PDB file of C-alpha atoms in Angstrom:
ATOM      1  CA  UNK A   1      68.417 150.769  91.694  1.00  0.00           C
ATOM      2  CA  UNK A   2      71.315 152.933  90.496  1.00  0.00           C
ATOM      3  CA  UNK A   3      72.456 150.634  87.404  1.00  0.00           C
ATOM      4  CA  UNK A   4      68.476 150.778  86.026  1.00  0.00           C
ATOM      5  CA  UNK A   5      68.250 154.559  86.669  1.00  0.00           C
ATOM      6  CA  UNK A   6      71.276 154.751  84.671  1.00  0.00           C
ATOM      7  CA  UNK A   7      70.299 151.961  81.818  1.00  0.00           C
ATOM      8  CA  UNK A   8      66.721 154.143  81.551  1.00  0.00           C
ATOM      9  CA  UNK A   9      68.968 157.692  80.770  1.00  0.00           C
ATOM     10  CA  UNK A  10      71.369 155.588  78.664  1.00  0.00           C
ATOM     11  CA  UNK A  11      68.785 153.937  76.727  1.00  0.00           C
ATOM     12  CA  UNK A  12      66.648 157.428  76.351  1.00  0.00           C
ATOM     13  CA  UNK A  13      63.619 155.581  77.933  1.00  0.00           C
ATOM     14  CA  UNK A  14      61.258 155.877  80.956  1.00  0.00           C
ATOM     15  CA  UNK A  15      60.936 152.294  82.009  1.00  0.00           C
ATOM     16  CA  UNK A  16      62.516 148.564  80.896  1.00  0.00           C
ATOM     17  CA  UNK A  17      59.186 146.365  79.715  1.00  0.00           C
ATOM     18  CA  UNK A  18      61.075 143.338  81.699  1.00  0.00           C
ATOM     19  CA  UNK A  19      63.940 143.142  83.751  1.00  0.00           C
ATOM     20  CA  UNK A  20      65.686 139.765  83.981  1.00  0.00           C
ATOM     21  CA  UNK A  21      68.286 138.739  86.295  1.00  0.00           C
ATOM     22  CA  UNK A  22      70.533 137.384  85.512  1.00  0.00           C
ATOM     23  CA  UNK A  23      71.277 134.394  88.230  1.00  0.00           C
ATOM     24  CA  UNK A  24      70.132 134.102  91.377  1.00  0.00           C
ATOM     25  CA  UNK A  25      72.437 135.198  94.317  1.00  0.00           C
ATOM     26  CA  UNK A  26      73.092 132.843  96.459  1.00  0.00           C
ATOM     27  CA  UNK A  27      74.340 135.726  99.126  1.00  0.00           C
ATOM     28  CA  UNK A  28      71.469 137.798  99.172  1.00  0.00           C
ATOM     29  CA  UNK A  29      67.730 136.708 100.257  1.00  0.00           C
ATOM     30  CA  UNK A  30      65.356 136.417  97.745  1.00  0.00           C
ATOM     31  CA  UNK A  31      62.916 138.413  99.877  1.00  0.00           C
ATOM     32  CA  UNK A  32      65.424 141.174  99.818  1.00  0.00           C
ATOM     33  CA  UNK A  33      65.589 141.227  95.721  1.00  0.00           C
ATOM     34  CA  UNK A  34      61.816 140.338  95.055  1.00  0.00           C
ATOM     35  CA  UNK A  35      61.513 143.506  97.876  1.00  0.00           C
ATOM     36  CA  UNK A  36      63.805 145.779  95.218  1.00  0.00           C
ATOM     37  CA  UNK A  37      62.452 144.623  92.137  1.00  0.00           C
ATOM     38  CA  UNK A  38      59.059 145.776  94.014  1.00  0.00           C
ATOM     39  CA  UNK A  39      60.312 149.018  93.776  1.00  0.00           C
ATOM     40  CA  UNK A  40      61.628 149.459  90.783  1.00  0.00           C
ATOM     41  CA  UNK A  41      57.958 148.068  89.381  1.00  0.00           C
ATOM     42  CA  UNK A  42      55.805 150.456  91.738  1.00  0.00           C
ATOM     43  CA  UNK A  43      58.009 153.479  90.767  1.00  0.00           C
ATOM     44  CA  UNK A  44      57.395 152.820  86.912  1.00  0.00           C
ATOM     45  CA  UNK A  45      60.561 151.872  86.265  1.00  0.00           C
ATOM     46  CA  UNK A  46      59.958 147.933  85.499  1.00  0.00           C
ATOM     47  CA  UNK A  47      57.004 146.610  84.258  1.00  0.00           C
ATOM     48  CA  UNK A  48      57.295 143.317  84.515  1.00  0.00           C
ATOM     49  CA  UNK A  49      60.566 141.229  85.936  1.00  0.00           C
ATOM     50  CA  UNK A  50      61.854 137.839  85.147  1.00  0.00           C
ATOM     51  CA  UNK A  51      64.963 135.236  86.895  1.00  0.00           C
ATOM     52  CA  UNK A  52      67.447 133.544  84.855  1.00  0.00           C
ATOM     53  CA  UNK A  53      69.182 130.061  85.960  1.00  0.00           C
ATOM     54  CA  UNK A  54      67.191 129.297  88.730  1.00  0.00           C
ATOM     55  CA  UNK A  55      65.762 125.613  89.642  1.00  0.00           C
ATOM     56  CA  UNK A  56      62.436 125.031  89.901  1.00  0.00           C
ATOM     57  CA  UNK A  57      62.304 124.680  94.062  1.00  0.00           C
ATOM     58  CA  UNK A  58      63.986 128.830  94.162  1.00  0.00           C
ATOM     59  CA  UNK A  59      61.064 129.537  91.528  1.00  0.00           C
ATOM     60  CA  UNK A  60      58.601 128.014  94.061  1.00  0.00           C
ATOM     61  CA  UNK A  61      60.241 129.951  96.387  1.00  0.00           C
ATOM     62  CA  UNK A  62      60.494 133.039  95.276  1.00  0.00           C
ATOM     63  CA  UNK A  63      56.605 133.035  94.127  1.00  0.00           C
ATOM     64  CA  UNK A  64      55.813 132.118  97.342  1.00  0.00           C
ATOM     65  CA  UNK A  65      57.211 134.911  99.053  1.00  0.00           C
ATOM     66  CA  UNK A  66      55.858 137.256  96.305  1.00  0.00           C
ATOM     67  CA  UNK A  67      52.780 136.161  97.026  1.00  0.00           C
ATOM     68  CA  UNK A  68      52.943 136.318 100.970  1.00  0.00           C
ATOM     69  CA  UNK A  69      54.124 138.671 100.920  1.00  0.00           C
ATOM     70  CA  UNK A  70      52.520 141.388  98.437  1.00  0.00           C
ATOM     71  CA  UNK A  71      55.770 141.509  96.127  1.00  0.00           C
ATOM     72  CA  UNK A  72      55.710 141.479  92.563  1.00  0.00           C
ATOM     73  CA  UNK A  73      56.271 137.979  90.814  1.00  0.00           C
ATOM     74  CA  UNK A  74      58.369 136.433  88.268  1.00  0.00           C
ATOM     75  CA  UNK A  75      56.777 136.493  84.950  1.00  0.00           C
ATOM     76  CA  UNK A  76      59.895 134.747  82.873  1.00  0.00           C
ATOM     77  CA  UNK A  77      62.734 132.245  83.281  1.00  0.00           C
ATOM     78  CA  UNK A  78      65.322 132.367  81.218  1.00  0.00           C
ATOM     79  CA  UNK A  79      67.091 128.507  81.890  1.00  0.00           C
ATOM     80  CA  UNK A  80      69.955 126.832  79.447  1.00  0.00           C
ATOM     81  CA  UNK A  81      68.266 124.446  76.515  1.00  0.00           C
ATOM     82  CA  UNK A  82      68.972 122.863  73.676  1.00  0.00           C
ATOM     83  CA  UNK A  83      68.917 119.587  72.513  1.00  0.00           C
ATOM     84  CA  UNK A  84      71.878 118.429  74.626  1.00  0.00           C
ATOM     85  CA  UNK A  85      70.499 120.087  77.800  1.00  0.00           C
ATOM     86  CA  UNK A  86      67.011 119.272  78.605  1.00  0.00           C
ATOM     87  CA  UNK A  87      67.610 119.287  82.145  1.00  0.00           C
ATOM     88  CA  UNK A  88      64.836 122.007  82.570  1.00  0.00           C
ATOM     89  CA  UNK A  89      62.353 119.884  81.286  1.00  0.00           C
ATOM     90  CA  UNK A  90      62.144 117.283  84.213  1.00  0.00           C
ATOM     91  CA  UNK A  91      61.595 120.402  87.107  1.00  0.00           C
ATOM     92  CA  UNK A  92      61.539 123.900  85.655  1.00  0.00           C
ATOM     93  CA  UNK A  93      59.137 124.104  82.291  1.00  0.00           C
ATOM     94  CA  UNK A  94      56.536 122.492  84.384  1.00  0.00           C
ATOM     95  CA  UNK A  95      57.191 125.199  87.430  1.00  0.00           C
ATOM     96  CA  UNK A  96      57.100 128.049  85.258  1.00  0.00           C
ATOM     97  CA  UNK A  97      53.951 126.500  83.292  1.00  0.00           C
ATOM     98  CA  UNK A  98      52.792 125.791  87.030  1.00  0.00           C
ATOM     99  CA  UNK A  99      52.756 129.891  87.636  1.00  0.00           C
ATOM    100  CA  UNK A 100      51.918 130.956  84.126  1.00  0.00           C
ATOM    101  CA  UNK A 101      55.549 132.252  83.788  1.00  0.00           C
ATOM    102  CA  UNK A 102      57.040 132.460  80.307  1.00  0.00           C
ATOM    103  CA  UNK A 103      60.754 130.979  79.321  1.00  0.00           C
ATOM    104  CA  UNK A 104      63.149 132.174  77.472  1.00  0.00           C
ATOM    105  CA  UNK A 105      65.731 129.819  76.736  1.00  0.00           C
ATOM    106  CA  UNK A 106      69.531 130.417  75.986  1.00  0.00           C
ATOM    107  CA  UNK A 107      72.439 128.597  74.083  1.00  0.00           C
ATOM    108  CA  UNK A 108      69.613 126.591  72.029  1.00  0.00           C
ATOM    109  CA  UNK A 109      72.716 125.510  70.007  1.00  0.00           C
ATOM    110  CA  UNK A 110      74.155 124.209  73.152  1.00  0.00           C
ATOM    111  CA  UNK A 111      76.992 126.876  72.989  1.00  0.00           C
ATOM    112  CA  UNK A 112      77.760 126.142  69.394  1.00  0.00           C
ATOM    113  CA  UNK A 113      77.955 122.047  69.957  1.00  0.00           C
ATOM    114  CA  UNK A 114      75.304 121.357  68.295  1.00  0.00           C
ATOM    115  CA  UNK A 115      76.306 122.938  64.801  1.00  0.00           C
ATOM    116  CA  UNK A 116      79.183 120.245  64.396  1.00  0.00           C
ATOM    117  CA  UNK A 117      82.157 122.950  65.134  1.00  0.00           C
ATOM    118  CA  UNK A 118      83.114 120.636  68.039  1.00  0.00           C
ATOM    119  CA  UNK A 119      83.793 117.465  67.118  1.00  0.00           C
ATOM    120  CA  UNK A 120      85.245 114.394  69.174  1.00  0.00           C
ATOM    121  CA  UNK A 121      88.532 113.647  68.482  1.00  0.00           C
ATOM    122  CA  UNK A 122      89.328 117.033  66.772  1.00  0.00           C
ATOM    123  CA  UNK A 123      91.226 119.899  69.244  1.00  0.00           C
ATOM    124  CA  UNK A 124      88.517 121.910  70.173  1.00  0.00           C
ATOM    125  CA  UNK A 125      88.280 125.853  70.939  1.00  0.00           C
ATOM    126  CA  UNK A 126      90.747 125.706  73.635  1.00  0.00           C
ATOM    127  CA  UNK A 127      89.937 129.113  75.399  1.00  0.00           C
ATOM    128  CA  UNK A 128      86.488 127.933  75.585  1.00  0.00           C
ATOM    129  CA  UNK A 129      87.214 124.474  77.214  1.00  0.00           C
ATOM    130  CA  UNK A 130      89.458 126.501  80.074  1.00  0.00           C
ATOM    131  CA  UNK A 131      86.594 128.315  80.891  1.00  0.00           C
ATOM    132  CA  UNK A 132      84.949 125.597  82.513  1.00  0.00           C
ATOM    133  CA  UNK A 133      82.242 124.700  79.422  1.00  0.00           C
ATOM    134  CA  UNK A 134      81.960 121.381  80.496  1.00  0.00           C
ATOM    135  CA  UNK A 135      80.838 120.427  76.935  1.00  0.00           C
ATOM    136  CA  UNK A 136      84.243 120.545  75.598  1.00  0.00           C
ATOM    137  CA  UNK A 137      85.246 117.479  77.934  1.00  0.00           C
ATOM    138  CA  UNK A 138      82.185 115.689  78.210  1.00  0.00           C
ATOM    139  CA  UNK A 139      82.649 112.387  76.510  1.00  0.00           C
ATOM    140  CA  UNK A 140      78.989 111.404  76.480  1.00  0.00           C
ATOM    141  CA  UNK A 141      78.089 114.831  74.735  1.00  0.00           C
ATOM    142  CA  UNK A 142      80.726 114.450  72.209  1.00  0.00           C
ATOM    143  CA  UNK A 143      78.974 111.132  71.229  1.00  0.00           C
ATOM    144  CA  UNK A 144      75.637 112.786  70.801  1.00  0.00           C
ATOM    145  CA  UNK A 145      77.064 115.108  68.844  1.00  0.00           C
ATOM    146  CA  UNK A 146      78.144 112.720  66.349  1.00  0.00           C
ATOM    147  CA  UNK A 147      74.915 111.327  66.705  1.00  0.00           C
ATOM    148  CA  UNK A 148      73.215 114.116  65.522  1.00  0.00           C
ATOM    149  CA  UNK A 149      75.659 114.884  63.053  1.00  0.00           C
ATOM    150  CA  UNK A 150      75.317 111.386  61.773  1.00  0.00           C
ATOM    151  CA  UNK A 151      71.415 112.396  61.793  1.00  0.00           C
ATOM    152  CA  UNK A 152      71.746 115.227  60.398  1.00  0.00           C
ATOM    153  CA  UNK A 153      73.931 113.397  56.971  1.00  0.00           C
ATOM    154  CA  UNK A 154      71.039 111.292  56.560  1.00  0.00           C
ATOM    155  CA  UNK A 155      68.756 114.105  56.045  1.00  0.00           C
ATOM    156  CA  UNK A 156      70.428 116.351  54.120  1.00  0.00           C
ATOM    157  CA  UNK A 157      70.077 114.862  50.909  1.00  0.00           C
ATOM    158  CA  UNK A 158      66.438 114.808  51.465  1.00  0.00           C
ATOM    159  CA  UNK A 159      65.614 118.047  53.260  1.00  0.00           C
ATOM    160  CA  UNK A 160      68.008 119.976  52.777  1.00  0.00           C
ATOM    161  CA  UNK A 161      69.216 120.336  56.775  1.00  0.00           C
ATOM    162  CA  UNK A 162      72.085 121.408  58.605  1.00  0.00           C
ATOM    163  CA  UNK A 163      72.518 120.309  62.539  1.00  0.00           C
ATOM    164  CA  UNK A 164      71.598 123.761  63.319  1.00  0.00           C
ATOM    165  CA  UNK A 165      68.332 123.459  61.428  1.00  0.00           C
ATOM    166  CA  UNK A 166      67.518 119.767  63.107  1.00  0.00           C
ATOM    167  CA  UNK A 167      69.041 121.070  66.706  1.00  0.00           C
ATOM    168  CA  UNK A 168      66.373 124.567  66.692  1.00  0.00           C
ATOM    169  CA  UNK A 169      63.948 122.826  65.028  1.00  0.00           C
ATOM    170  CA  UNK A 170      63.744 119.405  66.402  1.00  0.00           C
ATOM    171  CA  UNK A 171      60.754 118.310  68.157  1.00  0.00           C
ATOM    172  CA  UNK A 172      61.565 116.695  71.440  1.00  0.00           C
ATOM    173  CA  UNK A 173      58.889 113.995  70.573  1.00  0.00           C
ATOM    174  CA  UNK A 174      60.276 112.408  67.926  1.00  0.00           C
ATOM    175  CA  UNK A 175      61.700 108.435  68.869  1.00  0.00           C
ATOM    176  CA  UNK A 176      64.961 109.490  66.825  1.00  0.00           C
ATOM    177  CA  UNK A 177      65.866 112.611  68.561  1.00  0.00           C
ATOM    178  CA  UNK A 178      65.065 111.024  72.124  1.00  0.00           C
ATOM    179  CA  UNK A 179      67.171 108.093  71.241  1.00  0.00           C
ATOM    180  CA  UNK A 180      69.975 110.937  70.023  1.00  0.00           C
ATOM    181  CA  UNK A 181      69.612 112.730  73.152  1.00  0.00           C
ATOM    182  CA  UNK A 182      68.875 110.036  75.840  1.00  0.00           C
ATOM    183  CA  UNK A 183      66.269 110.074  78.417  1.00  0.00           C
ATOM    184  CA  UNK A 184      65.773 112.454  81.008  1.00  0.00           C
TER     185      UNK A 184
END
């Protein structure tokens, strides 16, 4: 309660049009925070709030405690995606869609993978890979991105592309990028 009281003076504002959490805490109940972000909305302070990282069973979850029990609900979810993470799409987009919740996806460039900066076989961003980015190590997702750099090649000389381009603006659809990717 203290930390938005203090983001509201520091950003010279009267209320945050959504707040999103960032992940979900696995110490504290989610009727405890859905109770809090209750608050914050009834006092003007939030208009709308969102969860970040969550699976789709703590989305079900946490709207059904909302709803039994008079809290506010989460309009967004903001889950990983990109081309070489589609987990989301098996559980969560439906979920959200489920609820009428919007997403909001990060690292849609798969934490810069998908541009071609990290290449198999090439030493890769060390401080990165220590962090635990399980991209850097990841075999399987090394080969897809030579895949879709190898994509990508063909393409350029007719459209003009980059892997960037083809990773943001791919359409999950198309038989090539499925094959690229792999199934679900």
């Amino acid at each position: 309660m203290e930390a938005v009281e203090r983001s509201l003076r520091n950003l010279r504002t009267d209320y945050i049009a959504l707040y999103q959490l960032h992940r979900p805490d696995p110490a504290t109940d989610i009727d405890e925070t859905l109770s809090a972000l209750t608050d914050l909305v009834r006092q003007g302070e939030v208009r709308a709030i969102g969860s970040s990282s969550m699976r789709g069973s703590e989305i079900v979850e946490a709207q059904w405690v909302s709803e039994r029990r008079g809290f506010e609900r989460f309009r967004t979810e903001q889950p990983n995606y990109s081309i070489l993470d589609r987990e989301i799409e098996r559980e969560v987009l439906p979920v959200a869609q489920r609820y009428g919740m919007g997403t909001l996806v990060y690292s849609p460039l798969a934490g810069g993978s998908s541009t071609g900066r990290y290449r198999a076989g090439q030493a890769n961003d060390e401080f990165r890979a220590s962090t635990g980015m399980r991209h850097f190590r990841d075999d399987r997702r090394l080969a897809a991105i030579e895949q879709l750099i190898a994509l990508t090649d063909e393409m350029v000389p007719l459209e003009g592309l980059e892997p960037p381009t083809v990773s943001l603006g791919r359409n999950c659809s198309s038989i090539e990028l499925q094959r690229l990717a792999g199934p679900l």
